[in-house]
Structures are given as structure tokens and as C-alpha cells.
Short mmCIF file of C-alpha atoms and ligand atoms in Angstrom, two decimals:
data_model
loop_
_atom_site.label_atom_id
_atom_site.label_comp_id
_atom_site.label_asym_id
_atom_site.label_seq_id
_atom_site.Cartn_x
_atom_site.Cartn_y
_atom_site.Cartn_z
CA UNK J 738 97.83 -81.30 -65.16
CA UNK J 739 100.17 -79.44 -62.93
CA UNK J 740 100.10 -75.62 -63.44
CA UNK J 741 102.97 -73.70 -61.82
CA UNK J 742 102.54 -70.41 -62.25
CA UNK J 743 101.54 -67.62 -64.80
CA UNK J 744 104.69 -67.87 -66.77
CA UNK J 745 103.93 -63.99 -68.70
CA UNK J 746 101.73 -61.99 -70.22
CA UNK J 747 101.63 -61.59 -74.24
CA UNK J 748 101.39 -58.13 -74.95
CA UNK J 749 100.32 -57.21 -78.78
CA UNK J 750 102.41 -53.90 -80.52
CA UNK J 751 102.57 -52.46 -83.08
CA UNK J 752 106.29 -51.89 -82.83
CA UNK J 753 108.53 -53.09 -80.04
CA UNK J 754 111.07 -50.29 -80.75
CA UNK J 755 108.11 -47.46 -80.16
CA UNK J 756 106.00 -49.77 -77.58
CA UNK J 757 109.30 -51.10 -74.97
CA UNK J 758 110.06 -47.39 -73.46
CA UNK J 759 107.08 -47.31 -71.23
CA UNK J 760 108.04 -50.72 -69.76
CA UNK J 761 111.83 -49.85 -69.53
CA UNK J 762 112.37 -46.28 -69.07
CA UNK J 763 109.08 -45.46 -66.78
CA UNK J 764 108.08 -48.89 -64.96
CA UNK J 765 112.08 -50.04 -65.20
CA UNK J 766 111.74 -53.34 -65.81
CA UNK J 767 115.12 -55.08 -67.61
CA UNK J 768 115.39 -55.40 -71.38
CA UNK J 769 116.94 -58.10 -72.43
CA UNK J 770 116.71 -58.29 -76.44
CA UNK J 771 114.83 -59.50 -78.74
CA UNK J 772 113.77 -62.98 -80.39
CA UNK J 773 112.15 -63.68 -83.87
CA UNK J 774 109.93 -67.44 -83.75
CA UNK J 775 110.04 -67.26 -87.52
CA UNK J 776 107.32 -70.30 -87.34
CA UNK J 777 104.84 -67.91 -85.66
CA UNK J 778 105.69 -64.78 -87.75
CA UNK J 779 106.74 -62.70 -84.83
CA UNK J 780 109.19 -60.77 -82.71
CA UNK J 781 109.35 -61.17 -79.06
CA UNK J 782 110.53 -58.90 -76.30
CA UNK J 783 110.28 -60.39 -72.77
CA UNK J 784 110.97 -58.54 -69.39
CA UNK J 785 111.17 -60.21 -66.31
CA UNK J 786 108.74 -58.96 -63.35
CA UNK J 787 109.21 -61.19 -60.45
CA UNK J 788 107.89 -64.63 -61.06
CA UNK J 789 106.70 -63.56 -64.30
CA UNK J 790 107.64 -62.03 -67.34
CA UNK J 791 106.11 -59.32 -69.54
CA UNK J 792 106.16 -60.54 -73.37
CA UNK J 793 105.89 -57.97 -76.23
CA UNK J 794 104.71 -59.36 -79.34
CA UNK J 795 105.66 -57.99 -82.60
CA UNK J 796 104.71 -59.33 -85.94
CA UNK J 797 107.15 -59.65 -88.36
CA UNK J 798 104.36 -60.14 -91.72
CA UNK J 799 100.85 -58.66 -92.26
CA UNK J 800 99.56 -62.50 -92.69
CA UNK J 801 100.69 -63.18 -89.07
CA UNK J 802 98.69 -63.69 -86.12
CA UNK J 803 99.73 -60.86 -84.15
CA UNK J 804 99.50 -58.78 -87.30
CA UNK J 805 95.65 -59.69 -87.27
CA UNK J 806 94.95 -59.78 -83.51
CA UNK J 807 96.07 -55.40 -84.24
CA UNK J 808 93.90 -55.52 -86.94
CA UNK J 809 90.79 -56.43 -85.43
CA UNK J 810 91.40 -55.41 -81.63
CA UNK J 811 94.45 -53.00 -81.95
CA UNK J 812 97.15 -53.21 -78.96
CA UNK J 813 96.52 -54.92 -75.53
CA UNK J 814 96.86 -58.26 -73.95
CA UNK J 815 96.74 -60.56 -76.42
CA UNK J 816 97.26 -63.91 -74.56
CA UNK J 817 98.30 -64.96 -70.67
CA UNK J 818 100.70 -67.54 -70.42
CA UNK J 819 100.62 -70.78 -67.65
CA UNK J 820 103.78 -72.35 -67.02
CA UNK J 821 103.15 -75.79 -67.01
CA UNK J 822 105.05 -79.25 -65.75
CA UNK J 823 104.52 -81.63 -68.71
CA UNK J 824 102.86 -80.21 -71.88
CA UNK J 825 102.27 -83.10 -73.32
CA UNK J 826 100.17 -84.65 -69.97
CA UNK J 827 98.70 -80.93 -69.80
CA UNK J 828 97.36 -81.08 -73.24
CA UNK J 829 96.10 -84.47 -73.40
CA UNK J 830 94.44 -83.93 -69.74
CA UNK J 831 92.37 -81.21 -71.38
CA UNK J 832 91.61 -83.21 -74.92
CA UNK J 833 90.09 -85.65 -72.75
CA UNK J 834 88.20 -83.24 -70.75
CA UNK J 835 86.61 -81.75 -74.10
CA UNK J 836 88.88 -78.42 -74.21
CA UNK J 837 88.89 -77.11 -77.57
CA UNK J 838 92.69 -77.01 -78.37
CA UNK J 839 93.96 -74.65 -80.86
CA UNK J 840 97.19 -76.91 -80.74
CA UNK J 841 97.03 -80.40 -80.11
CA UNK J 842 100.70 -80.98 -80.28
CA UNK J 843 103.78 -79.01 -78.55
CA UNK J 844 105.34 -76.30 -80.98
CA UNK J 845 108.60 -74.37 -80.78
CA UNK J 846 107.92 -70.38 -78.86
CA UNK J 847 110.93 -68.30 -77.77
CA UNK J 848 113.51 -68.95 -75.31
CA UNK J 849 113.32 -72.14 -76.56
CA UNK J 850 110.37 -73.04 -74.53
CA UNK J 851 107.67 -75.80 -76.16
CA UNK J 852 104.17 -74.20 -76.27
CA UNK J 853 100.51 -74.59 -77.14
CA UNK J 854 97.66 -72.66 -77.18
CA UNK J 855 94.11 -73.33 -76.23
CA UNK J 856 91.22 -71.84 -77.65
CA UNK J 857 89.56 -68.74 -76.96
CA UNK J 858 85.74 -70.46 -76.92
CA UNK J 859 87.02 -72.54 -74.01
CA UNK J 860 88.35 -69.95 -71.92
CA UNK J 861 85.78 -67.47 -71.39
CA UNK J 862 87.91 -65.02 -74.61
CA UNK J 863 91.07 -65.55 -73.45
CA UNK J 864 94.05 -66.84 -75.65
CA UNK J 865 95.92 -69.20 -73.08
CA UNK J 866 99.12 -70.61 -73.60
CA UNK J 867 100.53 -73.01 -71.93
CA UNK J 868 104.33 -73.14 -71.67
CA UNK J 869 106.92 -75.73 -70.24
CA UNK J 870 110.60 -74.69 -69.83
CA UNK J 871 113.86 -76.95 -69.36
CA UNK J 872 113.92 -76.94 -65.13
CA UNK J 873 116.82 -75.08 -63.54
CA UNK J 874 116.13 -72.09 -66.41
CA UNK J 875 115.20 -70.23 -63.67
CA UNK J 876 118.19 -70.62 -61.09
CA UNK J 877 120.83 -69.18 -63.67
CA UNK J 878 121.26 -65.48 -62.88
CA UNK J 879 120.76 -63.14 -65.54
CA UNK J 880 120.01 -65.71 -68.15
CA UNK J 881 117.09 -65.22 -70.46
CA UNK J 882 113.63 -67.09 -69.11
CA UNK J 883 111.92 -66.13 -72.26
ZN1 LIG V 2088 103.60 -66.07 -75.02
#
């Protein structure tokens, strides 16, 4: 598998509207709206730091997963994102190497990236996601990486 960078990190709030001022107004990174992945019960916010992006997750119902990450851990860094060349090669690379995969197969994550996520037990506690985005995103100015 071919990782090419760390895409962004996924940053659990309670409310994007209360939680986006420190990143905006004080560290002055761009804002560039928001995006609900109604699939995964949540509201993003992502702002662009050089390479990488900053991702603020919001849920949008008490039975979601960001909704119970608060519940148990309250805010902080709930996942770190790799961007990746081929998610399908990625993920079957690491099925055969005896990963334990929280997703075996590609889903649907904002910006209309396809993501996956492996599992926590295999990654010394950390929630890793593993991202792949159309290539050239990147190149168009001002457009939305997210
Ligand atoms: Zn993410």
C-alpha cells in the first residue's frame, strides 16, 4: 500500500458553530462550510493547513458515532486520517497482513472522498482512516479538498 500523506485530522465537537472560532478567528485558518455524510450521522467542517486539513466532526444524532466518542472521551482528536493511492489495494494489503479492519469495504466520507477505517486494537488506540481522493483535487485553487 502506498500512503501519501496525512490527509487531516478528525477533530470531535460538540458543536461546530461554538468549536470553529478558535481555528478561524485565533489560528486563521480558512472556513470553507460545512458537509453533512448523512450515512455516518455527522457534520463536517474541514480547514485546510498546508498539506493537510483540520476536520471538525459534528454529530448530527445521539446514536451516532461521534455522538458516543463525546460521550465516553468528551472533545479531542478523534481519528487521523492517511491519504492513500488505491483503497481498495490498501485495505486488502492489510486484511492479508491480519489488520483488524473496522471496514472491509470503501464507504462514502465528505468531499466525496471513499474511506475506511481501521480498528483501534490494531493501531496502538488510534482510529485511522484511510482516505483516497479523485487526483488533480488538489491542483484546483480554492476548491474544497474535504
Ligand atoms: Zn476524517
Amino acid at each position: 500500500m502506498k500512503i501519501l500523506k496525512i490527509d487531516h485530522l478528525g477533530i470531535a465537537v460538540k458543536s461546530i458553530d461554538n468549536g470553529k472560532n478558535f481555528w478561524t478567528d485565533i489560528l486563521g485558518l480558512p472556513f470553507e462550510g460545512t458537509e453533512t455524510v448523512v450515512e455516518q450521522k455527522v457534520t463536517t467542517a474541514f480547514f485546510p493547513v498546508g498539506e493537510s486539513e483540520v476536520e471538525l466532526l459534528e454529530s448530527t444524532s445521539p446514536e451516532g458515532p461521534i455522538a458516543k466518542y463525546l460521550e465516553k472521551r468528551g472533545e479531542g482528536i478523534q481519528h487521523v486520517a492517511f491519504r492513500v493511492e488505491n483503497i481498495e489495494k490498501a485495505l486488502s494489503y492489510l486484511k492479508e497482513k491480519g489488520v483488524l479492519l473496522i471496514d472491509e469495504k470503501p464507504r462514502k466520507g465528505a468531499g466525496g472522498a471513499r474511506i475506511a477505517f481501521l480498528h483501534p486494537k490494531a493501531t496502538n488506540g488510534v482510529l485511522v482512516e484511510l482516505c483516497e481522493r479523485q487526483a488533480g483535487k488538489d491542483a484546483l485553487p480554492g476548491q474544497h479538498d474535504g
